[in-house]
Amino acid sequence: MSKLSILLILWSLTSCVKGVSRPCVLKDYGQEHQVCVCNATYCDIIYRVQTINRGEFVSFISSKNGLRFNKSDGKLSNQSGFNLPLANPSTTVSFTVNPARKYQKIMGFGGAFTDAAGINIKSLSKLAQENLMRSYFSEHGIEYNLCRVPISGTDFSTHPYSYDDGAPDPQLSRFALAQEDLEYKIPLIQWAKSTSEKEIHLIAASWSPPPWMKTNNDYSGFAFLKEEYFDLYAKYLLRFLDEYKKWDVKIWAMSTGNEPSNGVLPIKRFNSLGWTPLSVTNWTVNYFGPQLRSSVHKDTILLAFDDQRLFLPWWIDLMVRADRKILQYIDGFAVHWYWDFLVGVGVINELHDKYPEKFTLYTEASIGDKPWEKKVDIGSWERGEMYIADIIQNLNAWVTGWLDWSLALDTTGGPSW
């Protein structure tokens, strides 16, 4: 756990502690599964570090034996190490800081405003909702500042839907936001914005266009975008940006589409659209990219890929070979964590070395998606370690931020259609 300790210490040195923190009230689920209670009457609070005197440090420790953001103060020295309140009291940690050597700027961390998140948060009492939102977005919590916004339905919706369902509609005359946007996503985004002292950067991604635009006329399964709708699909996505702007919700980044590999699998899993590196490059360079850059949303940046790192860097290489103009339209790469255990983090380093002017952002992670995994394992320390190990490895490979998946799920891991 020394790597985690070092990471927390380094963050504290660059953060800004005012006030008195409110400690975690642990609830034990057995087998070393513990959680902090957050309900209508109580929720733990952690205050930001404000100032630290020269030669001093502040550390925050969470541990398997029950510590949660446990704050410690100390003085830096030139000794071989210093003691931290870890599981083994004799453990010492040494680290070297070279302020002259700089790496990437960390953009932040966050989660996703899925329909499931909205449904579950809205199911809580009003006071519990307020405590939860403060825990996520306020200076008294973990201050999430990067959040994903699904464009229409996902696997964490109660049903599949788009913004223009039905028969082919080449004029998009039926286009309209869904009830889920108006009841869940937009209100929660606005609430998060009003709760946070920081700007929240929103990253939008589409899982599937309307079925009539696809080769299989369905939300999921093996399918690609019909070529006659390349232009219209670009306009469809711009309409999404238009409609959200009417609610004072600015989208900071768009992806070229969620997990295009799912659309080339001959199975029905969830909303998906298949792309190849060549087809998505054609669509981006000749349709979506130019339309986005010439629109009122021209400041919205574009992220390519949005899929598993086992396809890197060759997926991006094929895009560039297909048309180097793609580099004029994409600002960075979005990556998902689900199959990281199959391919080492070296591919992320290789991606950075090949395209150093582009940033890499992890935009989705969750556990329980695989058939052999338990859907929900409340208070699992092991799962927490899996998250932090992946975060540390990727931050050490030039990744600029890391997003969890749904902000809130029920005890069955849903709802999900």
XYZ file of C-alpha atoms in Angstrom:
417
model
C 0.000 0.000 0.000
C 3.007 2.312 -0.005
C 2.238 3.458 -3.560
C -1.206 4.581 -2.464
C 0.282 6.421 0.503
C 2.770 8.213 -1.711
C 0.060 9.239 -4.137
C -2.075 10.663 -1.351
C 0.850 12.562 0.143
C 1.817 14.079 -3.177
C -1.762 15.183 -3.769
C -1.844 16.777 -0.342
C 1.310 18.735 -1.102
C -0.326 20.286 -4.129
C -3.808 20.737 -2.686
C -5.034 23.544 -0.797
C -7.204 21.818 5.553
C -9.730 24.313 6.611
C -12.382 23.475 9.189
C -12.623 20.194 11.044
C -13.351 17.017 9.157
C -16.332 14.893 10.148
C -15.147 11.280 10.506
C -16.480 8.265 8.699
C -19.042 6.214 10.620
C -18.220 2.678 9.581
C -20.827 0.039 8.831
C -19.416 -3.489 8.778
C -20.755 -6.001 6.253
C -18.395 -8.751 7.428
C -15.295 -10.257 5.845
C -13.526 -6.892 6.022
C -16.238 -5.226 3.938
C -16.821 -1.789 5.443
C -18.501 1.369 4.199
C -18.990 4.911 5.455
C -22.583 5.687 6.416
C -24.111 8.561 4.486
C -27.816 9.175 4.992
C -30.272 11.982 5.683
C -28.793 12.822 9.100
C -25.063 12.191 8.789
C -22.326 12.030 6.186
C -18.578 12.195 6.663
C -16.759 15.338 5.547
C -13.209 15.896 4.433
C -11.941 19.438 4.024
C -9.425 20.537 1.473
C -5.890 21.249 2.578
C -5.444 25.025 2.504
C -1.835 25.767 3.336
C 1.137 23.720 4.461
C 4.246 25.236 5.982
C 7.532 24.610 4.269
C 9.004 21.265 5.281
C 5.677 19.831 6.447
C 3.206 17.406 4.902
C -0.365 16.244 5.298
C -1.388 12.688 4.469
C -4.790 11.060 4.154
C -4.878 7.304 4.655
C -7.585 4.763 3.890
C -6.854 1.187 4.888
C -8.294 -2.307 4.913
C -8.572 -2.232 8.705
C -11.057 0.637 8.679
C -9.264 3.948 8.214
C -11.060 6.256 5.802
C -9.333 9.496 4.780
C -7.513 9.493 8.129
C -5.572 12.768 8.311
C -2.013 12.936 9.624
C 0.468 15.802 9.800
C 4.233 15.518 9.794
C 7.530 17.106 8.940
C 9.632 16.215 5.943
C 13.220 15.183 6.560
C 16.215 13.784 4.743
C 15.974 10.500 6.611
C 15.496 7.232 4.775
C 11.789 7.252 5.522
C 9.030 8.268 7.912
C 6.302 6.357 9.683
C 2.719 6.366 8.489
C -0.336 4.807 10.196
C -0.422 1.790 7.898
C -1.469 -1.769 8.696
C 2.165 -2.494 9.650
C 3.302 0.258 12.079
C 6.945 -0.409 11.245
C 6.412 0.378 7.574
C 8.372 3.361 6.304
C 7.923 5.204 3.049
C 10.532 7.192 1.169
C 9.955 9.328 -1.867
C 11.801 11.902 -3.894
C 10.205 15.009 -5.360
C 11.906 16.787 -8.228
C 9.852 19.953 -8.901
C 11.854 20.668 -12.038
C 10.598 17.527 -13.754
C 7.027 17.910 -14.907
C 4.636 15.435 -16.443
C 1.023 15.790 -17.567
C -1.521 18.058 -15.910
C -4.190 16.045 -14.102
C -7.611 17.148 -15.320
C -9.577 15.377 -12.595
C -11.852 12.506 -11.676
C -15.552 11.726 -11.788
C -18.405 9.456 -12.814
C -21.406 9.326 -15.128
C -24.899 10.825 -15.076
C -26.610 7.658 -16.299
C -30.356 7.112 -16.103
C -29.717 4.532 -13.380
C -27.773 7.092 -11.351
C -30.628 9.574 -11.623
C -33.274 7.012 -10.695
C -31.340 5.855 -7.632
C -30.383 9.304 -6.397
C -33.951 10.554 -6.821
C -35.217 7.555 -4.810
C -33.460 8.859 -1.689
C -34.948 11.325 0.754
C -34.225 14.964 -0.035
C -31.664 15.305 2.767
C -29.914 12.088 1.761
C -29.765 13.361 -1.828
C -28.157 16.577 -0.626
C -25.548 14.714 1.419
C -24.736 12.432 -1.490
C -24.340 15.288 -3.960
C -22.167 17.217 -1.486
C -20.026 14.112 -0.985
C -19.424 13.897 -4.720
C -19.130 17.514 -5.795
C -18.573 19.968 -2.931
C -15.390 21.072 -1.182
C -16.597 18.926 1.747
C -16.398 15.833 -0.446
C -14.213 14.420 -3.190
C -14.880 17.279 -5.633
C -15.599 15.350 -8.821
C -15.006 17.644 -11.782
C -15.173 15.332 -14.824
C -18.525 13.720 -15.581
C -19.818 11.693 -18.489
C -23.204 12.347 -20.056
C -24.755 9.581 -22.171
C -26.477 10.751 -25.348
C -29.869 8.998 -25.037
C -30.031 5.451 -23.667
C -27.337 3.098 -22.403
C -27.202 -0.299 -20.738
C -27.932 1.584 -17.490
C -31.342 2.746 -18.683
C -34.629 0.974 -18.010
C -35.283 0.583 -21.744
C -33.522 1.284 -25.066
C -34.315 4.635 -26.672
C -32.944 7.384 -28.896
C -34.031 10.983 -29.539
C -35.795 10.155 -32.800
C -37.387 6.729 -32.616
C -39.806 5.326 -35.161
C -39.762 5.435 -38.947
C -36.893 7.116 -40.844
C -36.927 10.868 -40.222
C -34.399 12.509 -42.571
C -35.376 16.001 -41.371
C -35.064 15.076 -37.678
C -38.510 16.598 -37.254
C -39.264 14.311 -34.309
C -35.994 14.979 -32.493
C -36.599 15.601 -28.793
C -34.808 14.982 -25.544
C -36.186 12.057 -23.563
C -38.001 12.190 -20.250
C -34.836 10.740 -18.706
C -32.884 13.844 -19.745
C -35.475 16.219 -18.334
C -36.140 14.303 -15.117
C -32.736 12.856 -14.252
C -29.670 13.896 -16.229
C -30.138 17.635 -16.650
C -31.432 18.333 -13.102
C -28.547 16.373 -11.560
C -26.002 18.115 -13.770
C -27.391 21.497 -12.755
C -27.366 20.438 -9.098
C -23.759 19.281 -9.367
C -22.754 22.576 -10.993
C -24.393 24.588 -8.216
C -22.754 22.405 -5.545
C -19.219 22.516 -6.882
C -16.767 25.379 -6.517
C -14.942 23.992 -9.539
C -16.070 23.927 -13.122
C -17.475 20.521 -14.001
C -16.332 19.359 -17.407
C -18.965 17.232 -19.132
C -18.026 14.533 -21.637
C -20.857 13.320 -23.873
C -20.942 10.020 -25.738
C -23.518 8.245 -27.855
C -24.110 4.512 -27.486
C -26.437 4.158 -30.469
C -28.167 6.381 -33.023
C -31.840 5.775 -33.844
C -32.206 2.186 -35.130
C -33.363 3.360 -38.570
C -29.915 4.858 -39.141
C -28.249 1.469 -38.576
C -27.697 -1.518 -40.823
C -29.597 -3.899 -38.513
C -32.412 -1.454 -37.624
C -31.942 -2.222 -33.932
C -30.397 -0.606 -30.865
C -27.863 -3.377 -30.279
C -26.112 -6.217 -32.037
C -23.814 -6.342 -35.050
C -24.442 -3.086 -36.919
C -22.854 -0.070 -38.558
C -24.120 3.370 -39.496
C -25.766 3.390 -42.937
C -23.617 5.543 -45.207
C -26.605 7.573 -46.384
C -26.964 8.783 -42.780
C -23.349 9.829 -42.135
C -24.277 13.488 -42.533
C -27.573 13.198 -40.680
C -26.024 11.458 -37.685
C -23.577 14.342 -37.336
C -26.542 16.742 -37.350
C -28.320 14.518 -34.804
C -25.421 14.857 -32.370
C -25.274 18.619 -32.874
C -28.985 18.782 -32.049
C -28.169 17.120 -28.736
C -25.660 19.886 -28.013
C -28.247 22.495 -29.018
C -30.907 21.076 -26.702
C -28.596 20.789 -23.705
C -27.381 24.336 -24.270
C -30.993 25.525 -23.893
C -30.817 24.191 -20.318
C -27.510 25.993 -19.706
C -25.584 22.734 -19.878
C -22.369 23.111 -21.859
C -20.698 19.967 -23.106
C -16.918 20.255 -22.795
C -16.067 17.174 -24.867
C -17.702 14.701 -27.226
C -16.488 11.232 -28.075
C -16.742 9.642 -31.494
C -18.910 6.937 -29.929
C -18.999 4.555 -27.003
C -17.167 1.246 -27.443
C -17.356 0.757 -31.225
C -16.045 -2.790 -30.754
C -19.388 -3.800 -29.213
C -21.111 -3.084 -32.509
C -18.972 -5.591 -34.377
C -19.761 -8.467 -32.027
C -22.433 -10.887 -33.301
C -24.328 -10.750 -30.022
C -26.910 -8.436 -28.529
C -25.615 -6.860 -25.337
C -26.700 -3.235 -25.077
C -27.025 -0.058 -27.154
C -24.089 0.026 -29.550
C -22.820 1.173 -32.932
C -20.001 -0.546 -34.749
C -17.183 1.465 -36.256
C -13.939 0.416 -37.877
C -10.915 2.723 -37.654
C -11.438 3.587 -41.322
C -15.175 4.264 -41.170
C -15.036 6.396 -38.027
C -12.200 8.403 -39.575
C -14.223 8.993 -42.735
C -17.259 10.092 -40.713
C -15.233 12.340 -38.404
C -13.093 14.021 -41.080
C -15.826 14.531 -43.668
C -18.963 14.995 -41.587
C -18.946 15.367 -37.817
C -15.616 17.145 -37.385
C -16.286 19.967 -39.876
C -19.881 20.404 -38.693
C -18.805 20.612 -35.052
C -15.996 23.082 -35.772
C -18.267 25.364 -37.809
C -21.112 25.310 -35.275
C -21.807 27.389 -32.166
C -20.298 24.439 -30.281
C -16.897 24.807 -31.937
C -15.172 24.947 -28.531
C -16.398 21.456 -27.671
C -13.398 19.185 -28.029
C -13.467 15.758 -29.649
C -12.173 12.506 -28.171
C -11.474 9.475 -30.338
C -11.722 5.777 -29.556
C -13.700 5.455 -26.252
C -12.935 1.742 -26.032
C -10.629 -0.842 -24.415
C -6.883 -0.305 -24.396
C -6.173 -3.758 -25.873
C -6.945 -2.113 -29.246
C -4.228 0.502 -28.722
C -2.258 1.984 -30.288
C -3.021 0.218 -33.568
C -6.623 1.493 -33.735
C -5.415 5.092 -33.671
C -2.562 4.265 -36.059
C -5.078 2.925 -38.590
C -7.179 6.066 -38.231
C -4.168 8.243 -38.973
C -3.139 6.099 -41.935
C -6.653 6.344 -43.333
C -6.555 10.150 -43.244
C -4.016 12.260 -41.368
C -6.565 15.067 -41.244
C -8.153 13.165 -38.369
C -5.465 14.695 -36.141
C -6.882 18.139 -36.940
C -10.226 17.201 -35.418
C -9.454 15.028 -32.410
C -8.025 16.553 -29.246
C -7.450 13.401 -27.243
C -8.213 9.758 -26.660
C -10.890 8.233 -24.418
C -10.113 4.791 -22.973
C -12.068 2.220 -20.918
C -10.583 0.003 -18.238
C -12.493 -3.276 -18.551
C -9.830 -5.412 -20.235
C -6.748 -3.667 -18.856
C -5.653 -6.934 -17.248
C -5.118 -8.406 -20.734
C -2.739 -5.713 -21.989
C -0.122 -3.836 -19.991
C -0.041 -0.095 -19.510
C 2.844 0.109 -21.955
C 0.378 0.621 -24.810
C -0.731 3.887 -23.175
C 2.885 5.031 -22.997
C 3.293 4.064 -26.638
C 0.185 6.045 -27.549
C 1.609 9.118 -25.806
C 4.984 8.708 -27.487
C 3.337 8.567 -30.925
C 0.863 11.408 -30.355
C 2.344 13.583 -27.567
C 0.179 16.564 -28.503
C -2.997 14.606 -27.614
C -4.133 13.778 -24.077
C -5.543 10.467 -22.830
C -8.508 10.230 -20.483
C -10.036 7.120 -18.909
C -13.778 7.630 -19.336
C -15.378 4.467 -17.929
C -14.725 1.830 -15.263
C -16.834 -0.520 -13.179
C -16.674 -3.995 -11.682
C -19.346 -6.667 -11.961
C -19.702 -6.532 -15.736
C -18.178 -9.946 -16.375
C -20.120 -13.221 -15.997
C -17.800 -14.521 -13.274
C -18.025 -11.354 -11.165
C -20.508 -10.582 -8.428
C -22.673 -7.646 -9.541
C -22.430 -5.777 -6.236
C -19.926 -6.407 -3.442
C -20.626 -3.723 -0.860
C -17.540 -2.422 0.918
C -15.103 -4.622 -0.997
C -11.546 -3.512 -0.238
C -10.266 -5.757 -3.008
C -12.287 -3.858 -5.592
C -11.012 -0.587 -4.206
C -7.456 -1.828 -4.631
C -8.218 -2.787 -8.227
C -9.382 0.765 -8.894
C -6.458 2.518 -7.235
C -3.891 0.222 -8.876
C -5.340 0.990 -12.302
C -5.458 4.716 -11.569
C -1.829 4.819 -10.397
C -0.562 2.762 -13.325
C -2.345 4.926 -15.860
C -1.430 8.256 -14.255
C 2.165 7.069 -14.491
C 1.576 6.568 -18.226
C 0.460 10.123 -19.039
C -3.265 9.620 -18.460
C -4.846 12.926 -17.397
C -7.985 11.762 -15.575
C -10.073 8.742 -14.621
C -13.862 8.348 -14.522
C -15.947 5.744 -12.737
C -19.181 4.606 -14.413
C -22.648 5.278 -12.901
C -22.650 7.655 -9.947
C -25.217 5.503 -8.119
C -26.623 1.992 -8.532
C -29.026 -0.067 -6.444
C -28.002 -3.162 -4.470
C -28.543 -5.370 -7.528
C -26.291 -3.218 -9.717
C -29.070 -1.555 -11.663
C -31.511 -0.645 -12.957
C -30.447 -1.868 -16.364
C -32.420 -3.191 -19.273
